[in-house]
Short mmCIF file of C-alpha atoms and ligand atoms in Angstrom, two decimals:
data_model
loop_
_atom_site.label_atom_id
_atom_site.label_comp_id
_atom_site.label_asym_id
_atom_site.label_seq_id
_atom_site.Cartn_x
_atom_site.Cartn_y
_atom_site.Cartn_z
CA MET A 295 -14.30 7.53 -0.39
CA GLU A 296 -17.43 5.47 0.16
CA TYR A 297 -18.19 3.67 -2.14
CA ALA A 298 -21.18 5.66 -3.73
CA PRO A 299 -22.04 4.17 -7.36
CA ASP A 300 -24.17 6.39 -8.12
CA ARG A 301 -22.47 10.04 -7.62
CA PRO A 302 -22.74 11.71 -11.08
CA TRP A 303 -18.68 10.99 -11.86
CA TYR A 304 -17.00 14.79 -11.93
CA MET A 305 -18.21 13.77 -8.38
CA ARG A 306 -15.69 10.99 -8.70
CA LEU A 307 -12.14 11.31 -6.79
CA HIS A 308 -10.65 9.66 -9.45
CA TRP A 309 -12.25 11.52 -12.78
CA GLN A 310 -11.36 14.56 -10.17
CA VAL A 311 -7.63 13.50 -10.47
CA LEU A 312 -7.51 12.55 -14.04
CA ILE A 313 -8.15 15.84 -15.18
CA ALA A 314 -5.80 17.26 -12.35
CA MET A 315 -3.37 15.65 -14.30
CA ALA A 316 -4.07 16.65 -17.78
CA LEU A 317 -4.26 20.33 -15.99
CA GLY A 318 -1.44 20.12 -14.06
CA ILE A 319 1.19 18.95 -17.64
CA GLY A 320 -1.24 21.36 -19.55
CA VAL A 321 -0.61 24.85 -17.66
CA GLY A 322 2.79 23.65 -17.03
CA LEU A 323 3.53 22.85 -21.25
CA LEU A 324 2.48 27.00 -21.95
CA PRO A 325 4.13 30.05 -22.24
CA GLY A 326 2.95 31.25 -18.60
CA GLY A 327 3.69 27.78 -17.25
CA GLU A 328 6.71 29.02 -14.76
CA VAL A 329 4.94 32.45 -13.51
CA VAL A 330 1.66 29.93 -12.39
CA GLU A 331 3.53 27.78 -10.40
CA ALA A 332 5.63 30.62 -8.69
CA TYR A 333 2.29 31.26 -7.34
CA VAL A 334 0.69 27.70 -6.69
CA GLY A 335 4.07 25.66 -5.81
CA TRP A 336 4.09 25.94 -2.51
CA VAL A 337 0.30 23.90 -2.50
CA GLY A 338 2.00 20.21 -3.91
CA SER A 339 4.75 20.80 -0.89
CA LEU A 340 1.48 21.68 1.19
CA PHE A 341 0.12 18.78 0.39
CA MET A 342 3.33 16.78 0.83
CA ARG A 343 3.43 17.77 3.85
CA LEU A 344 0.09 16.92 5.28
CA LEU A 345 0.63 13.53 3.79
CA LYS A 346 3.83 13.20 5.82
CA MET A 347 2.13 14.57 9.01
CA ILE A 348 -0.22 12.01 8.61
CA ILE A 349 2.86 8.86 8.58
CA LEU A 350 2.95 8.30 12.25
CA PRO A 351 -0.33 7.82 14.01
CA LEU A 352 -1.95 6.13 10.78
CA VAL A 353 0.72 4.00 10.46
CA ILE A 354 0.37 3.54 14.13
CA THR A 355 -3.31 2.70 14.93
CA SER A 356 -3.56 0.99 11.44
CA ILE A 357 -1.34 -1.23 12.42
CA VAL A 358 -2.23 -2.17 16.43
CA SER A 359 -6.07 -2.22 15.47
CA GLY A 360 -5.48 -4.86 12.62
CA VAL A 361 -3.39 -6.96 15.03
CA ALA A 362 -5.12 -6.57 17.96
CA SER A 363 -8.63 -7.30 16.05
CA ALA A 364 -7.32 -10.85 15.96
CA GLY A 365 -9.52 -11.54 19.12
CA SER A 366 -7.98 -14.40 21.61
CA GLY A 367 -8.60 -17.45 22.43
CA ARG A 368 -6.94 -21.12 20.93
CA THR A 369 -8.14 -21.62 17.90
CA VAL A 370 -8.02 -17.61 17.18
CA GLY A 371 -4.38 -18.16 17.96
CA ARG A 372 -3.99 -21.30 15.41
CA MET A 373 -6.10 -18.76 12.59
CA PHE A 374 -4.00 -15.89 14.01
CA GLY A 375 -0.89 -17.88 13.37
CA LYS A 376 -2.01 -19.03 9.54
CA THR A 377 -3.38 -16.01 8.63
CA LEU A 378 -0.23 -14.14 9.25
CA GLY A 379 1.72 -17.04 7.31
CA TYR A 380 0.03 -16.47 4.54
CA TYR A 381 0.18 -12.23 4.67
CA MET A 382 3.88 -12.68 4.48
CA ALA A 383 4.35 -15.07 2.26
CA SER A 384 2.22 -13.56 -0.47
CA SER A 385 3.50 -10.00 0.43
CA LEU A 386 7.02 -11.56 0.12
CA LEU A 387 6.79 -13.30 -3.05
CA ALA A 388 5.11 -10.00 -4.47
CA ALA A 389 7.48 -7.24 -3.23
CA LEU A 390 10.15 -10.38 -4.70
CA THR A 391 8.58 -10.01 -8.17
CA GLY A 392 8.88 -5.11 -7.81
CA LEU A 393 12.87 -6.80 -7.22
CA LEU A 394 13.03 -8.31 -10.05
CA LEU A 395 10.35 -6.13 -12.69
CA PHE A 396 13.41 -3.16 -10.79
CA ASN A 397 16.55 -5.41 -12.52
CA LEU A 398 14.46 -5.94 -15.78
CA ILE A 399 13.81 -2.54 -15.85
CA ASN A 400 15.88 -0.01 -14.64
CA PRO A 401 13.62 2.36 -14.90
CA GLY A 402 15.20 5.02 -12.67
CA ARG A 403 18.86 4.77 -14.81
CA GLY A 404 19.01 8.14 -16.79
CA TYR A 405 16.41 10.07 -14.85
CA PRO A 406 16.93 14.04 -15.51
CA VAL A 407 18.13 15.09 -11.87
CA THR A 408 18.74 18.67 -11.54
CA ASP A 409 22.63 18.57 -11.31
CA THR A 410 23.67 20.20 -8.13
CA GLY A 411 27.32 19.05 -8.28
CA ALA A 412 27.24 16.38 -5.52
CA PRO A 413 28.64 13.40 -5.50
CA PRO A 414 25.54 10.24 -5.71
CA PRO A 415 24.38 9.35 -2.11
CA GLU A 416 25.68 6.20 -0.09
CA LEU A 417 22.87 4.09 0.55
CA ALA A 418 22.96 2.84 4.25
CA THR A 419 22.87 -0.79 4.44
CA PRO A 420 23.09 -2.46 7.41
CA SER A 421 26.18 -4.54 7.05
CA SER A 422 24.81 -7.11 9.59
CA ILE A 423 22.27 -8.99 11.31
CA GLU A 424 22.98 -7.50 14.78
CA ASP A 425 22.69 -4.14 12.39
CA LEU A 426 19.92 -5.49 10.43
CA ILE A 427 17.81 -5.81 14.42
CA ASN A 428 19.54 -2.33 15.33
CA THR A 429 17.41 -0.71 12.74
CA ILE A 430 14.31 -2.70 13.48
CA VAL A 431 13.80 -3.27 16.97
CA PRO A 432 13.86 0.14 18.98
CA ASP A 433 15.67 0.41 22.64
CA ASN A 434 13.66 3.35 22.72
CA PHE A 435 9.96 3.73 20.96
CA PHE A 436 9.83 6.98 22.21
CA ASN A 437 13.38 7.57 20.61
CA ALA A 438 12.11 5.83 17.19
CA ALA A 439 8.60 7.88 17.07
CA SER A 440 9.85 10.73 17.10
CA GLY A 441 13.08 10.00 14.84
CA GLY A 442 10.86 8.75 12.15
CA GLU A 443 12.40 6.01 13.11
CA MET A 444 9.70 3.90 11.26
CA LEU A 445 10.88 0.34 11.06
CA MET A 446 11.06 0.61 14.88
CA VAL A 447 7.78 1.74 14.94
CA ILE A 448 6.53 -0.71 13.12
CA PHE A 449 8.18 -3.76 14.21
CA PHE A 450 6.97 -2.03 18.08
CA CYS A 451 3.20 -2.30 17.52
CA ILE A 452 2.94 -5.61 15.77
CA VAL A 453 4.13 -6.93 18.89
CA PHE A 454 2.46 -4.61 20.85
CA GLY A 455 -0.74 -5.79 18.86
CA ALA A 456 0.18 -8.93 19.36
CA ALA A 457 0.43 -8.75 23.06
CA VAL A 458 -3.38 -7.35 23.24
CA THR A 459 -4.74 -10.41 21.61
CA THR A 460 -3.28 -12.28 24.73
CA LEU A 461 -5.03 -10.31 27.01
CA PRO A 462 -7.96 -11.63 29.56
CA GLU A 463 -11.56 -9.60 27.73
CA SER A 464 -11.93 -6.86 29.72
CA PRO A 465 -8.33 -4.93 29.33
CA ARG A 466 -8.24 -6.31 26.13
CA GLU A 467 -11.52 -5.42 24.84
CA LYS A 468 -10.67 -1.30 26.43
CA ILE A 469 -7.29 -1.15 24.55
CA THR A 470 -8.76 -1.85 21.10
CA SER A 471 -11.84 0.04 20.79
CA LEU A 472 -9.18 2.96 22.39
CA VAL A 473 -7.10 2.26 19.55
CA ASP A 474 -10.07 1.17 17.05
CA ALA A 475 -11.40 4.44 17.11
CA LEU A 476 -8.26 6.25 17.33
CA PHE A 477 -7.73 4.76 13.55
CA LYS A 478 -11.76 5.61 13.17
CA ALA A 479 -10.23 9.99 13.38
CA MET A 480 -6.76 9.08 11.40
CA MET A 481 -8.77 7.98 9.09
CA ALA A 482 -11.07 10.37 8.79
CA LEU A 483 -9.05 13.31 8.33
CA THR A 484 -6.68 11.10 5.84
CA THR A 485 -9.56 10.98 3.52
CA GLY A 486 -9.80 14.81 4.49
CA ILE A 487 -6.09 15.16 3.40
CA ILE A 488 -7.26 12.77 -0.13
CA LYS A 489 -10.01 15.05 -0.91
CA LEU A 490 -7.77 17.59 -1.53
CA LEU A 491 -5.93 15.31 -3.97
CA PRO A 492 -7.02 16.98 -6.83
CA ILE A 493 -5.82 20.45 -6.14
CA GLY A 494 -2.38 18.79 -4.95
CA VAL A 495 -1.61 16.68 -8.12
CA PHE A 496 -2.42 19.04 -9.80
CA ALA A 497 0.23 21.67 -8.34
CA LEU A 498 2.62 18.50 -8.38
CA LEU A 499 2.46 18.05 -11.55
CA LEU A 500 2.22 21.56 -12.80
CA THR A 501 5.80 21.98 -10.58
CA THR A 502 7.42 18.37 -12.48
CA VAL A 503 6.92 19.77 -15.92
CA THR A 504 8.02 23.39 -15.31
CA THR A 505 11.49 22.18 -13.19
CA THR A 506 11.88 19.15 -15.50
CA GLY A 507 9.79 19.76 -18.69
CA LEU A 508 8.29 16.92 -19.96
CA GLU A 509 12.07 14.88 -19.80
CA SER A 510 11.52 12.89 -16.52
CA PHE A 511 8.42 11.11 -18.53
CA PRO A 512 10.27 8.50 -20.34
CA ASN A 513 11.94 7.55 -16.98
CA LEU A 514 7.84 7.36 -15.09
CA ALA A 515 6.53 5.46 -17.98
CA LYS A 516 9.58 2.51 -17.14
CA TYR A 517 8.20 2.63 -13.68
CA VAL A 518 4.69 2.67 -14.43
CA ALA A 519 5.15 -0.45 -16.66
CA GLY A 520 7.73 -2.64 -14.44
CA LEU A 521 5.04 -1.48 -11.45
CA GLY A 522 1.85 -2.46 -13.73
CA SER A 523 3.52 -5.37 -14.72
CA GLY A 524 4.86 -6.29 -10.92
CA LEU A 525 1.13 -6.33 -10.61
CA ALA A 526 -0.32 -8.32 -12.99
CA ILE A 527 2.35 -11.01 -12.79
CA HIS A 528 0.87 -11.24 -8.85
CA PHE A 529 -2.85 -10.91 -9.95
CA PHE A 530 -2.55 -13.76 -12.57
CA ILE A 531 0.41 -15.59 -11.71
CA THR A 532 0.79 -15.98 -8.42
CA LEU A 533 -2.44 -15.97 -6.33
CA PRO A 534 -3.85 -18.26 -8.53
CA LEU A 535 -1.35 -20.31 -8.02
CA LEU A 536 -0.96 -19.96 -4.08
CA LEU A 537 -4.96 -20.60 -4.31
CA TYR A 538 -4.61 -23.79 -6.44
CA PHE A 539 -1.99 -25.08 -5.20
CA TRP A 540 -2.67 -24.50 -1.35
CA ALA A 541 -5.46 -24.36 -1.08
CA ARG A 542 -7.42 -26.65 -4.08
CA VAL A 543 -9.75 -23.59 -5.29
CA SER A 544 -10.15 -22.86 -8.87
CA PRO A 545 -8.34 -19.55 -9.70
CA TRP A 546 -11.08 -18.62 -12.12
CA LYS A 547 -14.11 -19.08 -10.00
CA HIS A 548 -12.82 -16.59 -7.66
CA VAL A 549 -12.00 -14.27 -9.40
CA MET A 550 -14.92 -14.22 -10.79
CA ASN A 551 -16.91 -14.58 -7.39
CA MET A 552 -14.60 -11.58 -6.04
CA ARG A 553 -15.14 -9.19 -9.23
CA GLU A 554 -17.88 -7.05 -7.56
CA PRO A 555 -14.74 -5.95 -4.95
CA LEU A 556 -12.40 -5.75 -7.61
CA LEU A 557 -14.48 -3.13 -9.38
CA VAL A 558 -15.70 -1.33 -6.15
CA ALA A 559 -11.50 -0.99 -4.81
CA PHE A 560 -10.15 -0.41 -8.63
CA SER A 561 -12.97 2.59 -7.89
CA THR A 562 -12.17 3.76 -4.21
CA SER A 563 -8.40 3.17 -4.56
CA SER A 564 -9.61 2.05 -0.64
CA SER A 565 -9.86 -1.48 0.52
CA ALA A 566 -10.58 0.29 4.29
CA ALA A 567 -13.63 1.89 1.95
CA THR A 568 -14.03 -1.81 -0.27
CA LEU A 569 -14.17 -3.71 2.86
CA PRO A 570 -17.99 -4.59 3.86
CA VAL A 571 -18.32 -5.32 -0.28
CA THR A 572 -15.49 -7.54 0.30
CA MET A 573 -16.77 -9.25 3.50
CA LYS A 574 -19.93 -10.10 2.22
CA THR A 575 -18.60 -11.24 -0.95
CA VAL A 576 -16.52 -13.44 0.21
CA ARG A 577 -19.57 -15.22 2.84
CA GLU A 578 -22.05 -15.25 -0.10
CA ARG A 579 -20.08 -15.87 -3.16
CA VAL A 580 -16.46 -17.42 -1.99
CA GLY A 581 -18.06 -19.20 0.56
CA VAL A 582 -15.80 -18.50 3.36
CA SER A 583 -17.46 -18.81 6.61
CA ARG A 584 -18.18 -15.85 9.11
CA ARG A 585 -15.84 -17.07 11.61
CA VAL A 586 -12.88 -17.22 8.84
CA SER A 587 -13.94 -14.37 6.94
CA SER A 588 -14.61 -11.86 9.57
CA PHE A 589 -11.37 -12.65 11.45
CA THR A 590 -8.98 -12.67 8.30
CA LEU A 591 -10.65 -9.83 6.28
CA PRO A 592 -10.40 -7.04 8.60
CA MET A 593 -7.13 -7.79 9.29
CA GLY A 594 -5.95 -7.86 5.46
CA ALA A 595 -7.10 -4.63 5.27
CA THR A 596 -4.86 -2.73 7.15
CA VAL A 597 -1.62 -5.16 7.22
CA ASN A 598 -2.02 -7.20 3.49
CA MET A 599 -0.81 -5.11 0.83
CA ASP A 600 0.67 -7.13 -1.93
CA GLY A 601 0.41 -4.63 -4.31
CA THR A 602 1.28 -2.25 -2.44
CA ALA A 603 4.73 -3.97 -1.19
CA VAL A 604 5.01 -4.42 -5.34
CA MET A 605 5.17 -0.75 -5.28
CA GLU A 606 7.11 0.08 -2.96
CA CYS A 607 10.02 -2.16 -3.68
CA VAL A 608 10.17 -1.04 -7.04
CA GLY A 609 9.13 2.86 -6.58
CA ALA A 610 12.21 3.13 -3.63
CA LEU A 611 14.64 1.66 -5.94
CA PHE A 612 13.41 3.15 -8.45
CA ILE A 613 14.28 7.16 -6.55
CA ALA A 614 17.41 5.23 -5.32
CA GLN A 615 18.55 5.09 -9.15
CA ALA A 616 16.89 7.95 -10.75
CA LEU A 617 19.73 9.83 -7.56
CA GLY A 618 22.78 7.67 -9.57
CA ALA A 619 22.91 5.90 -6.02
CA ASP A 620 24.75 2.13 -6.59
CA ILE A 621 22.24 -0.28 -5.50
CA GLY A 622 23.73 -3.77 -4.79
CA VAL A 623 22.77 -6.74 -3.44
CA GLY A 624 22.66 -5.80 0.24
CA THR A 625 20.44 -3.00 -0.81
CA GLN A 626 18.32 -4.78 -2.57
CA ILE A 627 17.06 -7.23 0.30
CA ILE A 628 16.52 -4.52 2.44
CA VAL A 629 15.13 -2.98 0.70
CA VAL A 630 12.28 -5.83 -0.13
CA LEU A 631 12.11 -6.38 3.77
CA THR A 632 11.50 -3.01 4.35
CA ALA A 633 8.66 -3.26 1.70
CA LEU A 634 6.84 -5.42 3.28
CA LEU A 635 7.29 -3.58 6.67
CA ALA A 636 5.77 -0.61 4.33
CA SER A 637 2.92 -2.47 2.69
CA ILE A 638 1.67 -3.88 6.38
CA GLY A 639 2.17 -0.18 7.97
CA ALA A 640 0.48 1.59 4.97
CA ALA A 641 -3.43 2.59 5.58
CA ALA A 642 -5.81 1.18 3.52
CA VAL A 643 -6.54 4.14 1.97
CA PRO A 644 -6.46 6.20 -1.71
CA SER A 645 -2.00 7.76 -1.36
CA ALA A 646 -1.31 5.70 1.77
CA GLY A 647 1.67 3.76 -0.39
CA LEU A 648 3.24 5.85 -1.55
CA VAL A 649 3.27 8.27 1.65
CA VAL A 650 4.41 5.09 3.24
CA ILE A 651 7.48 4.85 1.13
CA PHE A 652 9.19 7.60 3.01
CA ILE A 653 10.03 4.57 5.24
CA ILE A 654 12.18 2.55 3.00
CA LEU A 655 13.73 5.92 1.89
CA GLY A 656 15.03 6.71 5.70
CA ALA A 657 16.38 2.81 5.81
CA ILE A 658 18.58 3.04 3.26
CA GLY A 659 19.79 6.92 4.46
CA ILE A 660 18.03 8.56 1.77
CA GLY A 661 14.92 10.20 3.52
CA ASP A 662 15.94 13.81 3.74
CA ASN A 663 17.81 14.03 0.06
CA PRO A 664 16.09 16.43 -1.48
CA GLN A 665 16.09 15.40 -5.19
CA ALA A 666 14.63 12.49 -3.43
CA MET A 667 11.44 14.51 -2.36
CA LEU A 668 10.96 16.08 -6.02
CA ILE A 669 10.64 12.88 -7.87
CA VAL A 670 8.35 11.06 -5.27
CA ALA A 671 6.79 14.70 -5.81
CA ALA A 672 6.59 13.64 -9.52
CA MET A 673 5.19 9.98 -8.58
CA LEU A 674 2.70 11.20 -6.56
CA SER A 675 1.32 13.61 -9.12
CA ILE A 676 0.47 10.05 -11.42
CA ASP A 677 0.35 8.16 -8.74
CA ARG A 678 -3.36 7.19 -8.79
CA PRO A 679 -4.23 5.24 -11.30
CA LEU A 680 -1.43 3.25 -10.35
CA ASP A 681 -3.49 2.91 -6.72
CA MET A 682 -6.49 1.80 -8.28
CA CYS A 683 -5.19 -1.20 -9.78
CA ARG A 684 -2.23 -2.13 -6.36
CA THR A 685 -5.57 -1.66 -4.17
CA ALA A 686 -7.80 -4.26 -6.29
CA VAL A 687 -3.96 -6.11 -5.77
CA ASN A 688 -4.59 -5.97 -2.12
CA VAL A 689 -8.55 -6.66 -2.22
CA TYR A 690 -7.53 -10.00 -4.71
CA SER A 691 -5.02 -10.92 -2.13
CA ASP A 692 -7.39 -10.38 1.11
CA SER A 693 -9.80 -12.81 -0.41
CA CYS A 694 -7.74 -15.73 -1.78
CA ALA A 695 -6.23 -15.09 1.85
CA ALA A 696 -10.01 -15.90 3.46
CA ALA A 697 -10.26 -18.94 0.70
CA VAL A 698 -6.52 -20.78 1.64
CA VAL A 699 -7.19 -20.35 5.64
CA GLY A 700 -11.57 -21.43 5.62
CA LYS A 701 -9.99 -24.70 3.63
CA TRP A 702 -7.14 -24.85 5.95
CA GLU A 703 -9.63 -24.55 8.70
CA GLY A 704 -11.64 -27.67 7.02
CA GLU A 705 -14.04 -25.37 5.16
CA GLU A 706 -16.37 -27.07 2.40
CA GLY A 707 -17.93 -25.08 -0.59
CA ILE A 708 -15.31 -22.48 -0.70
CA ASP A 709 -15.83 -21.01 -4.88
CA GLU A 710 -17.28 -24.14 -5.96
CA GLU A 711 -18.90 -22.34 -8.74
CA ILE A 712 -19.40 -18.88 -9.61
CA ARG A 713 -22.24 -17.42 -7.36
CA MET A 714 -24.14 -14.88 -9.37
N1 LIG B 84 -5.07 2.49 -1.64
C1 LIG B 84 -4.50 1.38 -0.98
C2 LIG B 84 -4.93 0.74 -0.65
O1 LIG B 84 -5.68 1.08 0.24
C3 LIG B 84 -3.20 1.29 -0.52
C4 LIG B 84 -2.11 1.80 -1.07
O2 LIG B 84 -1.96 3.21 -1.39
O3 LIG B 84 -1.16 1.51 -1.86
O4 LIG B 84 -5.08 -0.72 -0.41
#
């Protein structure tokens, strides 16, 4: 997943995945497709299990290391507030854009779910503020973690990470270096699992095609269209507006200065792998100081994922709609809020966004629905190109945050010209 532009094309994961997608569909459509599926279908389930296995430790270490890396002290506290404010606002706008597009496109309507005779699932939505608090604030962290209550886990990790930033240097250092080390180990494990992506994608797509034929593709295409438009709106309209109105920065100059990290993000599908290029570019081309960029960018890479927030929102509602569930306003509000939290919890590696979609499905009460699992599998099999786009949006939002916070901190010379 590391950025290695000189590797031959067939060694690059995105090409391998695209080939696996074509093979999965091709073999699935052949007369003996079912027979092959009977032999290799379990590989897709295994791949999904591996992804689910890493959610909890990855989310915990990713959030704590992201938030706690902020450092401490008064100036840092002030910058922390501004940065977090920007991150929350931009991700919320992203999730709302996702919501709007979902309502316009209704991608899940008519999805060919297998008829089991069971009625459509009732979505669980908190009916009062107290109910909502009870789904987010844990009374026992360990129960929450072992019960897969990811919203509670995320809440605890954010406040724990913030508390760590207030400690004196010695204990703060000890905790951050330990969590950082654990996070790196989790990233290494995740990277290893993601290397299996082409095999997983082949098996998952084969299962999708042999079970529902190509019938699910029109719905999947609508999901792709909804998500793609949401990402485009956020990239081309919302973020430029934030840049311009919050910092008087020229969006055109900013995007031109950021061209290289955007391409790297697109080709690696990983904000973390892109981080070194992002940091270098934001300092040298965008012109943000080391102080602000080394604060905003590493935290942003793990915590601020606007593209992922769009996807969580469209994706989770797509699944609920495909199952025939009744999606009311309450559900939509919960999905937006949990999409925000899930995007904070997603690690900056390929496909992490789709992994944390289980957080939202859990929050609306369909986390264990077997049909929902099949739809997630179908979405996973076509996720790579979408992941490439949302990662570029994630990285772009981080660089916008650096420019905006730099301006708010009184820095001059940010994006004054396009630097070659
Ligand atoms: N791949 C994305 C990133 O690294 C996360 C996601 O899957 O949404 O930013």
